[in-house]
PDB file of C-alpha atoms and ligand atoms in Angstrom:
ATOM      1  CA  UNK Y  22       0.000   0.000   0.000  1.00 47.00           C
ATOM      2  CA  UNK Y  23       1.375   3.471  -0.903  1.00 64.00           C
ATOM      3  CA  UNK Y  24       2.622   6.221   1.774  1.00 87.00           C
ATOM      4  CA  UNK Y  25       0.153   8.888   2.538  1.00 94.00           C
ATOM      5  CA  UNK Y  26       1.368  12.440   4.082  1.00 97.00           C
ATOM      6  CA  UNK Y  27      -0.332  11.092   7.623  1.00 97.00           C
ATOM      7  CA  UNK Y  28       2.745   8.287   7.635  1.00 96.00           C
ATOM      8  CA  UNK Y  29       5.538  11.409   7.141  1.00 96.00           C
ATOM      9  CA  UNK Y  30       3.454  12.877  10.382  1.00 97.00           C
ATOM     10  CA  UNK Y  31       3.742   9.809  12.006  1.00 96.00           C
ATOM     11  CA  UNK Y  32       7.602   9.682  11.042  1.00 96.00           C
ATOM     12  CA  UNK Y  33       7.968  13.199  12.050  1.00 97.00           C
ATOM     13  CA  UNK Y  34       9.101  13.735   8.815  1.00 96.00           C
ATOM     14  CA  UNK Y  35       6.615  17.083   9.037  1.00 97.00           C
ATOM     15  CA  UNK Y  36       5.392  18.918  11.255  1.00 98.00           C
ATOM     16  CA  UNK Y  37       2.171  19.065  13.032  1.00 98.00           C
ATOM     17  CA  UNK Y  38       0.410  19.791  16.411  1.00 98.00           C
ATOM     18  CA  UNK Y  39       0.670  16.667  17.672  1.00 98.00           C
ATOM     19  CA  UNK Y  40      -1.829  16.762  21.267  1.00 98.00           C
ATOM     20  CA  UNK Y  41      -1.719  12.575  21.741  1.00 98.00           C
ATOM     21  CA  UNK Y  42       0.031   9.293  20.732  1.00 98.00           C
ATOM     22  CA  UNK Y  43       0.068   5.768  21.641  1.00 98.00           C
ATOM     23  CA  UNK Y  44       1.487   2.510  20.069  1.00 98.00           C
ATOM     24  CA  UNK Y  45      -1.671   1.852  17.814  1.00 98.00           C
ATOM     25  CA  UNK Y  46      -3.132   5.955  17.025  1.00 98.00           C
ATOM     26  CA  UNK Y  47      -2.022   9.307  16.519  1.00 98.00           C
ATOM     27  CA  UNK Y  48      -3.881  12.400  17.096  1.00 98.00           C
ATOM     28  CA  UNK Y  49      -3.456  16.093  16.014  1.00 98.00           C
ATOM     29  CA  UNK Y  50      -4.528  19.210  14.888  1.00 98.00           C
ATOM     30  CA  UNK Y  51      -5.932  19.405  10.992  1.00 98.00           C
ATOM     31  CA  UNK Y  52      -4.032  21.927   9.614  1.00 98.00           C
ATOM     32  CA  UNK Y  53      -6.936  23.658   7.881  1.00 98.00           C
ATOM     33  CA  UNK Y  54      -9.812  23.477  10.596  1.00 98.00           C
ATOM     34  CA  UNK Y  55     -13.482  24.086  10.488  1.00 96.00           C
ATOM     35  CA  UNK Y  56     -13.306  25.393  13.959  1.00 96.00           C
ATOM     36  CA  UNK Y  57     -10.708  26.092  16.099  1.00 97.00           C
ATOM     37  CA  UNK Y  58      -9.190  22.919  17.576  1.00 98.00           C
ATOM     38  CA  UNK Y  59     -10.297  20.459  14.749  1.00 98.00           C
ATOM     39  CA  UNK Y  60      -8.599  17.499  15.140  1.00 98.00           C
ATOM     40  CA  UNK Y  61      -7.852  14.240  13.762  1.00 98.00           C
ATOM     41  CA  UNK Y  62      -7.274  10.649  15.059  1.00 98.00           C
ATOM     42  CA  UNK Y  63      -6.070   7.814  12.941  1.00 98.00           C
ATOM     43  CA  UNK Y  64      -4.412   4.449  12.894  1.00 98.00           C
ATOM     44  CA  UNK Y  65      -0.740   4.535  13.167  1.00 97.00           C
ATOM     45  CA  UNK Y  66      -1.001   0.894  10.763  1.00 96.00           C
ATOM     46  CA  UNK Y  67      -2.281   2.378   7.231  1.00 96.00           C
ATOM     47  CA  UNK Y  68      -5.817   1.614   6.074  1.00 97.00           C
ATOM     48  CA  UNK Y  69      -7.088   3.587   3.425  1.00 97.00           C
ATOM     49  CA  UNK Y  70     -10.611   3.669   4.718  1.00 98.00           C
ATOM     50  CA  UNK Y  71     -13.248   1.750   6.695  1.00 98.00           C
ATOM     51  CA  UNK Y  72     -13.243  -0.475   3.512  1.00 98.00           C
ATOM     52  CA  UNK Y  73      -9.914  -2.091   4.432  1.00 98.00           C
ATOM     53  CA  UNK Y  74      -9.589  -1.154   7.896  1.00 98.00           C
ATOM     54  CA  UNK Y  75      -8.519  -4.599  10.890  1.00 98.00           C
ATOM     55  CA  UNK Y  76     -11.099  -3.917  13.445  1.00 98.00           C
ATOM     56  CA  UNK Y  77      -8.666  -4.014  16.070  1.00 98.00           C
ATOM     57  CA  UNK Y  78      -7.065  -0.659  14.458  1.00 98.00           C
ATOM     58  CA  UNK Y  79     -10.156   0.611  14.442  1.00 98.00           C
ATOM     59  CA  UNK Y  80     -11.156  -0.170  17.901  1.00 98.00           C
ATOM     60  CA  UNK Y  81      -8.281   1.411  18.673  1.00 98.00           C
ATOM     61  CA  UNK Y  82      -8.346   4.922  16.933  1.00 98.00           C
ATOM     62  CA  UNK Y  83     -12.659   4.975  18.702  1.00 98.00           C
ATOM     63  CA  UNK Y  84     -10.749   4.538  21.879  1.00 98.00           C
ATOM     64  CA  UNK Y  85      -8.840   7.660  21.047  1.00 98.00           C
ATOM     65  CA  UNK Y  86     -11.420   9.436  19.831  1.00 98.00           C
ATOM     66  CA  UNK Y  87     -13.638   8.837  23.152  1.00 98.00           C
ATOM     67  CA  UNK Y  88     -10.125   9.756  25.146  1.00 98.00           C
ATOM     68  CA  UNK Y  89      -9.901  12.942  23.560  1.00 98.00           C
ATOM     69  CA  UNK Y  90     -12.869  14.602  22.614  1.00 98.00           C
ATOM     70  CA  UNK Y  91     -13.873  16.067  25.804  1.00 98.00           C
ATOM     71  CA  UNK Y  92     -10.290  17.481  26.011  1.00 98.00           C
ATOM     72  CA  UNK Y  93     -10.689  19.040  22.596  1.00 98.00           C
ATOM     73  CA  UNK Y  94     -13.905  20.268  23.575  1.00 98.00           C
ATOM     74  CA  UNK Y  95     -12.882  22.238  26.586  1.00 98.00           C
ATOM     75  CA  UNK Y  96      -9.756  23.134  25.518  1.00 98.00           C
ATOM     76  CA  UNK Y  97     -11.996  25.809  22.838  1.00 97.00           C
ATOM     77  CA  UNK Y  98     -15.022  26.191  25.162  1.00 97.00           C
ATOM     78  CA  UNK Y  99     -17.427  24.195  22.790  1.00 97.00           C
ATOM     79  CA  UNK Y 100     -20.400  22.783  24.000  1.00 95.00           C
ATOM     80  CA  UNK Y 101     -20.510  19.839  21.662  1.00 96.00           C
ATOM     81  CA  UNK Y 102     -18.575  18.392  18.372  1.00 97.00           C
ATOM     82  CA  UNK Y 103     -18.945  16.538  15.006  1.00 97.00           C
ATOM     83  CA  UNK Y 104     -16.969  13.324  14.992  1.00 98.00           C
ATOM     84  CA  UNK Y 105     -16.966  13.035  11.354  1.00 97.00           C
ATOM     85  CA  UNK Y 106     -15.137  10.160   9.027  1.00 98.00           C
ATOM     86  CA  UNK Y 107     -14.917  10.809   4.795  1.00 98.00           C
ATOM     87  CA  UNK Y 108     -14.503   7.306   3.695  1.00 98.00           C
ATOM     88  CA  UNK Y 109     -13.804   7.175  -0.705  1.00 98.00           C
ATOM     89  CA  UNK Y 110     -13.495   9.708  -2.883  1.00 97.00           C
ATOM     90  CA  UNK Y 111     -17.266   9.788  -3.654  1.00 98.00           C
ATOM     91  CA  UNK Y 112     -17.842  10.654   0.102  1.00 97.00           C
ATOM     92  CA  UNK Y 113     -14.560  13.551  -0.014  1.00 97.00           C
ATOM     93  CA  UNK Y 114     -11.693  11.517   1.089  1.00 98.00           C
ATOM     94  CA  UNK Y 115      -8.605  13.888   0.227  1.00 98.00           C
ATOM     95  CA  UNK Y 116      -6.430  11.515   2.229  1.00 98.00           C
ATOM     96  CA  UNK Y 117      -6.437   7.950   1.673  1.00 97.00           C
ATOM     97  CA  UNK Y 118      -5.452   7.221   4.973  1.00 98.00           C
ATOM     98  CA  UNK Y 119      -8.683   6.457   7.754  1.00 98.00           C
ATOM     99  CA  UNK Y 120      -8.789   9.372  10.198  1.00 98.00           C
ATOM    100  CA  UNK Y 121     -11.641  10.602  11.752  1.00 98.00           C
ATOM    101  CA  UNK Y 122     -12.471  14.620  12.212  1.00 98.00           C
ATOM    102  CA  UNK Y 123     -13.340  15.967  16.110  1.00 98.00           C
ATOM    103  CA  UNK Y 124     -14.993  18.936  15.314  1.00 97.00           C
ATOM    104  CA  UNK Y 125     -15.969  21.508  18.109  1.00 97.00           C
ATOM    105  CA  UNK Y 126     -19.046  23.283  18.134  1.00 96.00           C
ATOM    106  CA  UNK Y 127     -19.455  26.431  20.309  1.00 94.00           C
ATOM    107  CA  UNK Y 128     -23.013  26.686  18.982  1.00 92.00           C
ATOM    108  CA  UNK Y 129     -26.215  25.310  16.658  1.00 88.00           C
ATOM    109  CA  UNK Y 130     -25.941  28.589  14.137  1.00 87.00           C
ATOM    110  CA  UNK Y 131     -22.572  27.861  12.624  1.00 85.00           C
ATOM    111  CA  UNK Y 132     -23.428  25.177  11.148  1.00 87.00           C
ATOM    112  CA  UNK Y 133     -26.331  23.166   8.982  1.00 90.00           C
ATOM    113  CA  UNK Y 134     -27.602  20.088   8.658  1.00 89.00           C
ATOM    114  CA  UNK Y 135     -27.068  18.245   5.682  1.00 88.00           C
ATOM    115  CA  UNK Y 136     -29.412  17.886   3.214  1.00 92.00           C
ATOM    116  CA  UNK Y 137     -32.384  15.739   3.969  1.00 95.00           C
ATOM    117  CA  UNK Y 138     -35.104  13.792   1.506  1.00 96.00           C
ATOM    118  CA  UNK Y 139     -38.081  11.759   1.249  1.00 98.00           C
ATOM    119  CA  UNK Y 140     -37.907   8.081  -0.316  1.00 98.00           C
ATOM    120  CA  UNK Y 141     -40.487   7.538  -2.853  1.00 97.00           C
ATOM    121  CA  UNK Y 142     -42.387   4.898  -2.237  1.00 97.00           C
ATOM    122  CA  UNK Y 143     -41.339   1.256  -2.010  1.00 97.00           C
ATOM    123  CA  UNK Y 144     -37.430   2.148  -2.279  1.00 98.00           C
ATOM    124  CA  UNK Y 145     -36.876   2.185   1.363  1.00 98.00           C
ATOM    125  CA  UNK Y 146     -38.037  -1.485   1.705  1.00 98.00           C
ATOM    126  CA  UNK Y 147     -35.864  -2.229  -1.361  1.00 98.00           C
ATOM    127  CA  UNK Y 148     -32.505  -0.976   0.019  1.00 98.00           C
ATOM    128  CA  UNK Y 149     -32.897  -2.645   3.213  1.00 98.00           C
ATOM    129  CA  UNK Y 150     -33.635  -5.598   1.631  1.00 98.00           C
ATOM    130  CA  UNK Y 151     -30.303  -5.322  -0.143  1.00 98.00           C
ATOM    131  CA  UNK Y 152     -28.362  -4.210   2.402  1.00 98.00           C
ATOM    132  CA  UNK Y 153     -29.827  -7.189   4.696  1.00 97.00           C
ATOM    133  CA  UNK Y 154     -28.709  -9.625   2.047  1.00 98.00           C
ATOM    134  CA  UNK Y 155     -25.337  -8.318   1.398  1.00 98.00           C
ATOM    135  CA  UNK Y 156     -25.072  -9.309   5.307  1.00 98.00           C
ATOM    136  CA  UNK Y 157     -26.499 -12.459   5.428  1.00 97.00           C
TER     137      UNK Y 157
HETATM  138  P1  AMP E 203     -10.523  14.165   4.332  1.00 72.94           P
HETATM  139  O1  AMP E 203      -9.586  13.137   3.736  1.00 72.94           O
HETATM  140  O2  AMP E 203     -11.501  14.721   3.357  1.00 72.94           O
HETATM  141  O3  AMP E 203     -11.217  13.664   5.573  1.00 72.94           O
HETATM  142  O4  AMP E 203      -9.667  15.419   4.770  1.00 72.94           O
HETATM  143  C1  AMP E 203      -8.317  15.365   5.109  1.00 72.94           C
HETATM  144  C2  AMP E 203      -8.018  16.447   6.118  1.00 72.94           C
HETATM  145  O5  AMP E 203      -6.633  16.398   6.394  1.00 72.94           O
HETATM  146  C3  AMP E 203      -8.350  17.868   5.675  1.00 72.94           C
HETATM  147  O6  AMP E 203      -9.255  18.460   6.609  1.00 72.94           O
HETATM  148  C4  AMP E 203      -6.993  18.565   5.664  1.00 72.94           C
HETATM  149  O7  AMP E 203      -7.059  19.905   6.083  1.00 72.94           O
HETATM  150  C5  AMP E 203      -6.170  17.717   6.610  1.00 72.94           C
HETATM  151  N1  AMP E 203      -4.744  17.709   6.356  1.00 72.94           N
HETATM  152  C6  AMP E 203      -4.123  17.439   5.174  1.00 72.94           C
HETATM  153  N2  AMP E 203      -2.795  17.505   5.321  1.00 72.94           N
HETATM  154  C7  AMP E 203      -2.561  17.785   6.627  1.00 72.94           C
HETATM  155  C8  AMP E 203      -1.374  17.974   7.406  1.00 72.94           C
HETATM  156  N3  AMP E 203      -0.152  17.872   6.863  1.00 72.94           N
HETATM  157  N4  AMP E 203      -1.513  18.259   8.721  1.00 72.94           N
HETATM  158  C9  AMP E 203      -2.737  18.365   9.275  1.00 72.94           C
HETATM  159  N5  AMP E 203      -3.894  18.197   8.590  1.00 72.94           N
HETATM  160  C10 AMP E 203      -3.808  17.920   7.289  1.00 72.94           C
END
């Protein structure tokens, strides 16, 4: 599997805000946040995505997330954050290497919702039904 720029921060082969490590994840500050203190967690073992990710790696990069988002939180006085995971290109994956985004939010009006719809009828059923095959 190729190198992604996450590996060279892993490597400290370039700098970044660094706020936690241990032997499995990495955790630190996206360079271009949505809000102050954006951060991002991810497997120090490269996965590309939740497509390809062990679930041990990704046990362990939840366990950072839990471990650090109240710290992010009150470190910017938010009240609440996004916890937010691009996975593909399709879905806005600039990195292919799995991360997730803690995003603090000081308050409902800076942000919206994304875009909701209604099914039309019948396709609801039909895309369950799919999905609950593709598990089966
Ligand atoms: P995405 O793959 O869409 O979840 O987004 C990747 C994120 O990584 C973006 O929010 C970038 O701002 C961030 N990013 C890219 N390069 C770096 C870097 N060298 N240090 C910190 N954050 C980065």
């Amino acid at each position: 599997m190729e190198d992604t720029i996450f590996m060279k921060i892993v490597r400290r082969e370039i700098p970044a805000e660094i706020v936690y490590e241990d032997a499995d994840t990495l955790a630190f500050l996206d360079v271009k946040p949505t809000t102050p203190g954006h951060t991002l967690v991810m497997p120090k073992k490269l996965a590309e995505n939740i497509f390809d990710v062990e679930e041990k790696d990704l046990e362990a990069v939840m366990r950072t997330v839990r471990k650090i988002a109240p710290a992010v939180r009150d470190a910017v006085g938010a009240h609440g954050v996004h916890i937010n995971s691009n996975h593909g290109e399709a879905a806005g994956q600039l990195v292919p290497h799995l991360h997730f985004h803690i995003i603090p939010r000081l308050s409902r009006e800076e942000f919206s919702n994304w875009p909701q719809k209604n099914y039309l009828a019948g396709v609801a059923a039909e895309i369950a039904a799919k999905i609950r095959a593709n598990l089966a």
